[in-house]
Amino acid sequence: GDHIKLRATDSADSKGTRVRVLGRVHRERKQKDVLFVTLRDGYGFMQVVISGKLAKTYEALTLTRETSMEIFGEMRKVPAGAQAPLDRELHADFYKIPKHWRAAGGENAITNRVQASAEHATLLDLRHLTLRGENASAVLLVRDAMEFAFNQAYHEARIRKVSPPALVQTQVEGGATLFKFDYYGSDAFLTQSSQLYLETCLPSMGSVYCIEKSFRAEKSLTRRHLSEFTHIEAELDFIDFDDLLTHLEFLICRVLEIVLGDPVTAGYIKKLNPEFKVPERPFMRMKYSDAIKWLIDHDIPNEEGNPHDFGDDIAEAAERRMTDIINKPIFLTHFPAHIKAFYMKKDPEDGRVTESVDCLMPGVGEIVGGSMRIDDYDELLAACQREGLDPEPYYWYLDQRRYGSSPHGGYGIGLERLLAWLCKQHTVRDCCLYPRYMGRCKP
Ligand code: 4AD
Ligand code: MG
């Protein structure tokens, strides 16, 4: 008869209306003549009560977890103490389980397959099944909310979205991590960053951003490096370094505010990271040279095991220890030019260092890298050559400084790293749908 199609979290206030619900068996519990099913439909969970004859059919008696069902019936309120989602139950008067909707049970049940593969690598082979779990899917749903919030926050700030190419013939962040491929007989790369393309948009579109994939052939296995990651990048026109920092801390907090403003997403975050609080602005600012002093004072050695020295790269381990001890967001600024990318602008007050910033978060370390850009043609050309880059393929990037240059800067945020911090995940591999890193390109 008449019914309305209901999702697990939709309200059903018109009493007595028959509803139709579709989903998968998350859990099932048999009690004498009643079968209780917790149905999961990707929007939430619904308690279903199947009783009488309906509980004695072959399908009901052999029901396995993850089996898909189509159920008709009436929604009824239950007391708050009954622990039914949204304090309601669906009392089934009819259901359908087409034969091919049934999930394998016994030895082949999902839970058995996942539990039998204690090895993390095997779990990753089964990512298509493990992502049905509550925690794995919660991280991905927070991710969806984050992407939406970035789009909203940029829209509010009137920063426009563009979509730069992924197939390129220039490098941005050094030759060591380029993925090279054959492009109709010439060499091309998967992009490491859309930054250079964003810069070319400024003259006609104002400040711009993109949310695109970036690719890095990282040859180490760490908990924060992927070969393919989602890069949120923005480029802002006619700004100074201070504007860049102020914008960045505002943006991060605005995005968190939007995400936490949605009760469903806030609920996922609360479950994954109960202690999470939106950080206070302004973020702590620390110059690279002061970080080196801090590391020396705290006896935290460099990669060779020696005390840190001005000019050293601050490696992942040292960076994370520092961030964990300080335990709040840090803007680490003014890195020496030789440990940073060729396009970074020098600090007018100290030619050894650049107007650059990494934003560090507890538990993860660097989640953002940004800088002011060299806006003088000759200076940029010299920087290219110092880096050993052939200027020819960069003609379009250099032209930017020939036809109306401007003081500008920008940054890239690693979405998976931001999520690892927000959702308290040990590794960025759990913050994307199907992680790609050295040795893994499946499923
Ligand atoms: O610091 P990076 O390399 O900076 C750039 O690519 C700039 N061109 C961005 C810009 O100014 N438009 O990368 C920026 C951020 C890092 O802070 C990190 O969060 C993330 O991108 N990232 C990675 N995330 C996961 N796996 C990797 N291999 C990553 N490499 C960078
Ligand atoms: Mg960086």
Coordinates of C-alpha atoms and ligand atoms in Angstrom, one line a residue:
G1 CA 0.0 0.0 0.0
D2 CA 0.9 3.7 0.4
H3 CA 4.3 4.4 2.0
I4 CA 7.1 6.9 2.2
K5 CA 10.7 6.0 1.6
L6 CA 12.6 6.8 4.7
R7 CA 16.3 7.1 5.5
A8 CA 17.6 6.0 8.9
T9 CA 17.9 9.6 10.1
D10 CA 14.8 11.1 8.4
S11 CA 12.0 12.2 10.8
A12 CA 8.7 10.4 10.4
D13 CA 6.3 12.6 12.3
S14 CA 3.0 11.9 10.5
K15 CA 1.9 9.1 12.8
G16 CA 0.5 5.9 11.3
T17 CA 2.2 6.5 7.9
R18 CA 3.7 3.3 6.5
V19 CA 7.4 3.6 5.7
R20 CA 9.8 1.8 3.4
V21 CA 13.4 1.6 4.5
L22 CA 16.4 0.1 2.7
G23 CA 19.8 -0.8 4.2
R24 CA 22.1 -3.5 5.4
V25 CA 22.1 -5.6 8.5
H26 CA 24.6 -4.0 10.8
R27 CA 23.8 -6.3 13.8
E28 CA 21.1 -8.9 14.5
R29 CA 19.8 -10.4 17.7
K30 CA 17.3 -13.2 18.0
Q31 CA 15.0 -13.4 21.0
K32 CA 12.4 -16.2 21.1
D33 CA 9.8 -15.1 18.5
V34 CA 11.4 -11.7 17.7
L35 CA 14.3 -10.7 15.5
F36 CA 15.9 -7.4 16.2
V37 CA 17.9 -5.9 13.4
T38 CA 20.0 -2.8 13.5
L39 CA 19.8 -1.6 9.9
R40 CA 22.6 0.7 8.5
D41 CA 21.9 2.8 5.4
G42 CA 24.8 5.1 5.2
Y43 CA 22.9 7.9 6.8
G44 CA 22.6 6.3 10.2
F45 CA 21.2 3.3 12.1
M46 CA 17.6 2.1 12.6
Q47 CA 16.3 -0.4 15.0
V48 CA 13.9 -2.9 13.3
V49 CA 11.6 -5.3 15.0
I50 CA 10.5 -8.4 13.1
S51 CA 8.1 -10.6 14.9
G52 CA 5.5 -13.3 14.5
K53 CA 5.5 -15.3 11.2
L54 CA 7.9 -12.8 9.7
A55 CA 10.6 -13.9 12.2
K56 CA 10.2 -17.6 11.2
T57 CA 10.8 -17.4 7.5
Y58 CA 13.9 -19.1 6.0
E59 CA 15.4 -15.6 5.3
A60 CA 14.9 -14.5 8.9
L61 CA 16.3 -17.6 10.4
T62 CA 19.4 -17.5 8.3
L63 CA 19.9 -13.8 8.2
T64 CA 23.6 -12.7 8.0
R65 CA 25.3 -9.5 8.8
E66 CA 25.7 -7.1 5.8
T67 CA 22.7 -8.6 4.0
S68 CA 20.7 -5.9 2.2
M69 CA 17.0 -5.6 3.1
E70 CA 13.9 -3.7 2.0
I71 CA 11.5 -3.3 4.9
F72 CA 8.0 -1.9 5.2
G73 CA 6.3 -1.1 8.4
E74 CA 5.4 1.5 11.0
M75 CA 7.7 3.7 13.1
R76 CA 7.0 3.7 16.8
K77 CA 8.5 5.7 19.6
V78 CA 10.4 3.9 22.4
P79 CA 11.6 5.2 25.8
A80 CA 14.9 7.0 25.7
G81 CA 16.5 4.3 27.9
A82 CA 15.8 1.6 25.2
Q83 CA 19.0 2.7 23.3
A84 CA 17.3 2.6 19.9
P85 CA 18.7 5.2 17.5
L86 CA 16.5 8.4 17.6
D87 CA 14.4 6.6 20.2
R88 CA 12.3 4.8 17.7
E89 CA 11.8 1.4 16.1
L90 CA 10.5 0.2 12.8
H91 CA 7.9 -2.5 13.3
A92 CA 8.1 -4.6 10.1
D93 CA 4.9 -5.8 8.4
F94 CA 6.7 -7.0 5.3
Y95 CA 10.3 -7.3 4.0
K96 CA 12.1 -8.4 0.9
I97 CA 15.6 -10.0 0.6
P98 CA 16.2 -10.8 -3.0
K99 CA 18.5 -13.9 -3.1
H100 CA 21.6 -12.0 -4.4
W101 CA 21.3 -9.4 -1.6
R102 CA 22.3 -11.9 0.9
A103 CA 25.8 -11.6 2.4
A104 CA 28.0 -14.6 2.8
G105 CA 28.0 -16.0 6.3
G106 CA 30.1 -18.6 8.1
E107 CA 33.8 -18.8 7.1
N108 CA 33.2 -16.2 4.4
A109 CA 31.4 -13.6 6.6
I110 CA 33.0 -10.1 6.4
T111 CA 33.7 -10.1 10.1
N112 CA 35.5 -13.4 9.9
R113 CA 37.5 -12.3 6.9
V114 CA 38.5 -9.0 8.5
Q115 CA 39.3 -10.6 11.9
A116 CA 41.3 -13.4 10.4
S117 CA 43.6 -10.8 8.7
A118 CA 45.3 -9.4 11.7
E119 CA 48.1 -8.1 9.5
H120 CA 47.7 -4.5 8.7
A121 CA 48.7 -5.1 5.1
T122 CA 45.9 -7.6 4.6
L123 CA 43.5 -5.3 6.2
L124 CA 44.4 -2.8 3.6
D125 CA 43.8 -5.4 0.9
L126 CA 40.3 -5.6 2.4
R127 CA 39.8 -1.8 2.5
H128 CA 36.7 -2.2 0.5
L129 CA 35.2 -4.2 3.4
T130 CA 36.8 -2.5 6.4
L131 CA 35.5 0.8 5.3
R132 CA 32.0 -0.5 6.2
G133 CA 33.1 -0.2 9.8
E134 CA 31.9 2.6 12.0
N135 CA 35.2 4.3 12.6
A136 CA 36.5 4.0 9.1
S137 CA 33.3 5.4 7.6
A138 CA 33.1 8.1 10.3
V139 CA 36.5 9.5 9.2
L140 CA 35.4 9.5 5.6
L141 CA 32.1 11.3 6.5
V142 CA 34.1 13.9 8.4
R143 CA 36.2 14.3 5.3
D144 CA 33.2 14.9 3.2
A145 CA 32.0 17.6 5.7
M146 CA 35.5 19.2 5.6
E147 CA 35.6 19.5 1.9
F148 CA 32.2 21.1 1.9
A149 CA 33.3 23.5 4.7
F150 CA 36.4 24.6 2.8
N151 CA 34.2 25.3 -0.2
Q152 CA 31.9 27.3 2.0
A153 CA 34.6 29.2 3.8
Y154 CA 36.4 30.2 0.6
H155 CA 33.1 31.2 -0.9
E156 CA 32.4 33.4 2.1
A157 CA 35.8 35.0 1.6
R158 CA 35.1 35.5 -2.1
I159 CA 38.0 33.3 -3.1
R160 CA 37.2 31.6 -6.4
K161 CA 37.6 27.9 -7.2
V162 CA 39.6 26.8 -10.3
S163 CA 40.7 23.4 -11.5
P164 CA 44.3 23.2 -12.7
P165 CA 45.6 20.2 -14.7
A166 CA 47.0 17.1 -13.1
L167 CA 49.3 16.3 -16.1
V168 CA 52.1 18.8 -16.3
Q169 CA 55.7 19.3 -17.5
T170 CA 57.0 21.3 -14.6
Q171 CA 58.0 20.5 -11.1
V172 CA 57.1 22.5 -8.0
E173 CA 58.6 20.7 -5.0
G174 CA 61.8 19.1 -6.2
G175 CA 62.7 16.5 -8.7
A176 CA 63.1 13.6 -6.2
T177 CA 59.4 12.9 -5.8
L178 CA 58.2 13.3 -9.5
F179 CA 56.1 10.6 -11.0
K180 CA 57.2 10.6 -14.7
F181 CA 55.2 9.1 -17.5
D182 CA 55.2 9.0 -21.3
Y183 CA 52.9 11.7 -22.8
Y184 CA 52.6 11.0 -26.5
G185 CA 56.3 10.5 -26.8
S186 CA 57.4 13.3 -24.5
D187 CA 58.0 13.3 -20.7
A188 CA 55.3 14.6 -18.4
F189 CA 54.7 14.4 -14.7
L190 CA 51.8 14.0 -12.3
T191 CA 51.4 17.3 -10.6
Q192 CA 53.1 17.8 -7.2
S193 CA 51.1 21.0 -6.5
S194 CA 48.8 23.3 -8.4
Q195 CA 50.5 26.4 -7.0
L196 CA 52.2 27.6 -10.2
Y197 CA 48.9 27.4 -12.1
L198 CA 46.9 29.2 -9.3
E199 CA 49.4 32.1 -9.5
T200 CA 48.5 32.6 -13.1
C201 CA 44.8 33.1 -12.2
L202 CA 45.3 36.1 -10.0
P203 CA 45.3 38.9 -12.6
S204 CA 41.7 38.2 -13.8
M205 CA 40.1 36.1 -11.1
G206 CA 41.5 37.6 -7.9
S207 CA 42.4 35.2 -5.1
V208 CA 41.8 31.6 -6.1
Y209 CA 41.8 28.1 -4.6
C210 CA 41.6 24.5 -5.7
I211 CA 41.0 21.1 -4.1
E212 CA 42.8 18.7 -6.4
K213 CA 45.0 15.6 -6.1
S214 CA 48.7 16.0 -5.9
F215 CA 51.2 13.2 -6.5
R216 CA 54.6 12.5 -4.9
A217 CA 56.8 9.5 -5.5
E218 CA 57.7 9.4 -1.8
K219 CA 60.3 6.7 -1.3
S220 CA 59.7 6.3 2.5
L221 CA 57.0 4.6 4.4
T222 CA 55.8 7.0 7.1
R223 CA 52.5 7.6 8.8
R224 CA 52.0 10.9 7.1
H225 CA 53.2 10.4 3.5
L226 CA 51.0 9.3 0.6
S227 CA 51.8 9.0 -3.1
E228 CA 48.4 10.5 -3.9
F229 CA 46.9 13.1 -1.6
T230 CA 44.2 15.7 -1.6
H231 CA 45.7 19.1 -1.7
I232 CA 43.7 22.2 -0.7
E233 CA 45.7 25.1 -2.2
A234 CA 45.0 28.8 -2.3
E235 CA 46.8 31.8 -3.8
L236 CA 46.1 35.3 -2.5
D237 CA 46.9 38.5 -4.4
F238 CA 48.3 41.8 -3.1
I239 CA 49.0 40.5 0.4
D240 CA 52.0 40.6 2.7
F241 CA 53.4 37.7 4.9
D242 CA 51.4 38.8 7.9
D243 CA 48.1 38.7 5.9
L244 CA 49.0 35.2 4.8
L245 CA 49.3 34.0 8.4
T246 CA 46.2 35.8 9.6
H247 CA 44.2 34.4 6.7
L248 CA 45.4 30.8 7.3
E249 CA 44.5 30.7 11.0
F250 CA 41.2 32.3 10.3
L251 CA 40.4 29.8 7.5
I252 CA 41.3 26.7 9.6
C253 CA 39.1 27.9 12.5
R254 CA 36.2 28.9 10.3
V255 CA 36.3 25.5 8.6
L256 CA 36.3 23.7 12.0
E257 CA 33.4 26.0 13.1
I258 CA 31.4 25.0 10.1
V259 CA 32.1 21.3 10.5
L260 CA 31.3 21.3 14.2
G261 CA 28.2 23.3 13.5
D262 CA 26.6 20.2 12.0
P263 CA 25.4 18.0 14.8
V264 CA 25.9 14.7 12.9
T265 CA 29.5 15.6 11.9
A266 CA 30.2 16.9 15.4
G267 CA 29.0 13.5 16.7
Y268 CA 31.5 11.6 14.6
I269 CA 34.3 13.9 15.7
K270 CA 33.3 13.5 19.4
K271 CA 33.5 9.8 19.0
L272 CA 36.8 9.7 17.2
N273 CA 38.5 12.5 19.2
P274 CA 36.6 13.2 22.4
E275 CA 39.1 15.8 23.6
F276 CA 39.1 17.9 20.4
K277 CA 38.7 21.7 20.8
V278 CA 38.9 24.4 18.2
P279 CA 42.3 26.1 18.7
E280 CA 42.6 29.6 19.8
R281 CA 43.7 32.4 17.5
P282 CA 46.2 33.8 17.0
F283 CA 48.3 30.6 16.6
M284 CA 51.7 30.5 18.2
R285 CA 54.4 32.0 15.8
M286 CA 57.9 30.6 16.0
K287 CA 60.8 31.4 13.7
Y288 CA 62.8 28.6 12.3
S289 CA 65.9 29.9 14.1
D290 CA 64.1 29.9 17.4
A291 CA 62.9 26.3 16.7
I292 CA 66.5 25.3 16.2
K293 CA 67.4 26.8 19.6
W294 CA 64.3 25.1 21.2
L295 CA 65.4 21.7 19.8
I296 CA 69.0 22.2 21.2
D297 CA 67.6 23.3 24.6
H298 CA 65.4 20.2 24.6
D299 CA 68.2 17.8 23.6
I300 CA 66.3 16.7 20.5
P301 CA 68.9 15.6 17.9
N302 CA 68.8 16.0 14.1
E303 CA 68.6 13.1 11.7
E304 CA 72.3 12.3 12.1
G305 CA 71.9 12.1 15.8
N306 CA 73.8 15.4 16.4
P307 CA 72.5 18.6 18.0
H308 CA 70.6 20.8 15.6
D309 CA 72.3 23.6 13.8
F310 CA 71.0 26.6 11.8
G311 CA 70.5 25.3 8.2
D312 CA 69.4 21.8 9.2
D313 CA 66.2 20.4 7.9
I314 CA 63.9 19.8 10.8
A315 CA 63.0 16.1 10.2
E316 CA 59.6 14.5 10.8
A317 CA 60.6 12.9 14.2
A318 CA 62.0 16.1 15.7
E319 CA 59.2 18.2 14.4
R320 CA 56.6 15.9 15.9
R321 CA 58.3 15.8 19.2
M322 CA 58.4 19.6 19.4
T323 CA 54.7 19.9 18.3
D324 CA 53.6 17.2 20.8
I325 CA 55.4 19.0 23.7
I326 CA 54.1 22.4 22.8
N327 CA 50.7 20.8 22.2
K328 CA 49.0 23.5 20.2
P329 CA 49.1 24.7 16.6
I330 CA 52.4 26.4 15.6
F331 CA 53.2 28.6 12.7
L332 CA 56.9 27.8 12.0
T333 CA 58.2 30.6 9.9
H334 CA 61.3 32.0 8.1
F335 CA 63.0 28.8 6.9
P336 CA 66.4 29.2 5.3
A337 CA 66.2 29.5 1.5
H338 CA 68.3 26.4 0.7
I339 CA 66.0 23.9 2.5
K340 CA 62.8 25.3 0.8
A341 CA 61.4 25.5 -2.7
F342 CA 62.9 27.8 -5.4
Y343 CA 59.9 30.2 -5.7
M344 CA 59.9 31.4 -2.0
K345 CA 60.4 35.1 -1.4
K346 CA 63.3 36.2 0.8
D347 CA 62.7 38.0 4.0
P348 CA 63.6 41.7 3.3
E349 CA 65.1 41.9 6.8
D350 CA 67.3 38.8 6.6
G351 CA 68.4 37.5 3.2
R352 CA 69.3 34.1 4.6
V353 CA 65.7 33.2 5.2
T354 CA 62.4 33.2 3.4
E355 CA 58.9 34.4 4.1
S356 CA 57.7 30.8 4.5
V357 CA 55.4 29.0 6.9
D358 CA 54.6 25.5 8.0
C359 CA 51.6 25.0 10.2
L360 CA 52.3 22.2 12.7
M361 CA 49.6 20.3 14.6
P362 CA 50.0 18.0 17.6
G363 CA 50.2 14.3 16.7
V364 CA 50.9 15.0 13.1
G365 CA 53.4 17.8 12.6
E366 CA 53.3 19.7 9.3
I367 CA 49.8 20.0 7.8
V368 CA 50.3 23.2 5.8
G369 CA 53.2 24.6 3.8
G370 CA 53.0 28.1 2.4
S371 CA 55.0 31.2 1.5
M372 CA 55.2 34.5 -0.2
R373 CA 56.4 34.1 -3.8
I374 CA 59.3 35.8 -5.5
D375 CA 57.5 38.5 -7.6
D376 CA 60.5 39.9 -9.5
Y377 CA 61.4 38.4 -12.9
D378 CA 65.2 38.4 -12.6
E379 CA 65.2 37.2 -9.1
L380 CA 62.9 34.3 -10.0
L381 CA 64.9 33.4 -13.1
A382 CA 68.1 33.3 -10.9
A383 CA 66.3 31.1 -8.4
C384 CA 65.3 28.7 -11.1
Q385 CA 68.8 28.5 -12.4
R386 CA 70.2 28.0 -8.9
E387 CA 67.9 25.1 -8.5
G388 CA 69.2 23.6 -11.8
L389 CA 65.8 24.1 -13.5
D390 CA 65.7 24.7 -17.2
P391 CA 63.7 28.0 -17.4
E392 CA 62.2 27.1 -20.8
P393 CA 59.2 24.9 -19.5
Y394 CA 58.5 27.6 -16.9
Y395 CA 58.1 30.4 -19.5
W396 CA 54.4 30.8 -18.5
Y397 CA 55.2 31.0 -14.8
L398 CA 58.0 33.5 -15.5
D399 CA 55.7 35.6 -17.7
Q400 CA 53.6 36.2 -14.7
R401 CA 56.4 38.5 -13.5
R402 CA 56.7 40.3 -16.9
Y403 CA 53.1 41.4 -17.3
G404 CA 52.0 43.1 -14.1
S405 CA 53.6 41.4 -11.2
S406 CA 52.2 41.7 -7.6
P407 CA 53.1 40.8 -4.1
H408 CA 51.3 37.5 -3.5
G409 CA 51.5 34.2 -1.6
G410 CA 49.7 31.1 -0.8
Y411 CA 49.7 27.7 0.8
G412 CA 48.8 24.0 0.5
I413 CA 46.9 22.0 3.1
G414 CA 47.2 18.3 3.1
L415 CA 43.6 17.2 3.7
E416 CA 44.5 13.7 5.0
R417 CA 46.9 15.2 7.5
L418 CA 44.4 17.8 8.7
L419 CA 41.9 14.9 9.2
A420 CA 44.5 12.8 11.0
W421 CA 44.8 15.7 13.5
L422 CA 41.0 16.4 13.7
C423 CA 40.0 12.7 14.0
K424 CA 43.0 11.6 16.0
Q425 CA 44.1 9.0 13.5
H426 CA 47.5 7.4 13.7
T427 CA 48.1 7.5 10.0
V428 CA 47.0 9.5 7.0
R429 CA 46.3 6.1 5.3
D430 CA 43.1 5.9 7.3
C431 CA 42.0 9.3 6.2
C432 CA 41.5 8.6 2.5
L433 CA 39.3 6.1 0.7
Y434 CA 41.9 3.9 -0.9
P435 CA 45.4 5.0 0.3
R436 CA 48.3 5.0 -2.2
Y437 CA 51.9 4.8 -1.0
M438 CA 55.1 3.1 -1.9
G439 CA 54.2 -0.6 -2.5
R440 CA 50.4 -0.1 -2.6
C441 CA 48.2 0.7 -5.6
K442 CA 45.2 -1.6 -4.8
P443 CA 42.4 -2.0 -4.2
Ligands
4AD1 O1 54.8 21.6 1.9 P1 54.3 21.2 0.5 O2 55.2 20.4 -0.3 O3 54.0 22.6 -0.3 C1 53.6 22.7 -1.6 O4 53.3 21.8 -2.3 C2 53.3 24.1 -2.0 N1 53.5 24.2 -3.4 C3 51.8 24.4 -1.6 C4 51.4 25.8 -2.0 O5 52.0 26.7 -1.5 N2 50.4 25.9 -2.8 O6 52.9 20.5 0.6 C5 51.8 21.2 1.3 C6 51.1 20.2 2.2 C7 52.0 19.7 3.3 O7 52.1 20.5 4.4 C8 51.3 18.4 3.7 O8 50.2 18.6 4.5 C9 50.7 18.0 2.3 O9 50.7 19.1 1.5 N3 51.6 16.9 1.7 C10 51.4 15.6 1.8 N4 50.4 14.9 2.4 C11 50.4 13.6 2.3 N5 51.4 12.9 1.6 C12 52.4 13.5 1.0 N6 53.4 12.9 0.4 C13 52.4 15.0 1.1 N7 53.3 15.9 0.7 C14 52.7 17.1 1.0
MG2 MG 56.3 21.3 3.2

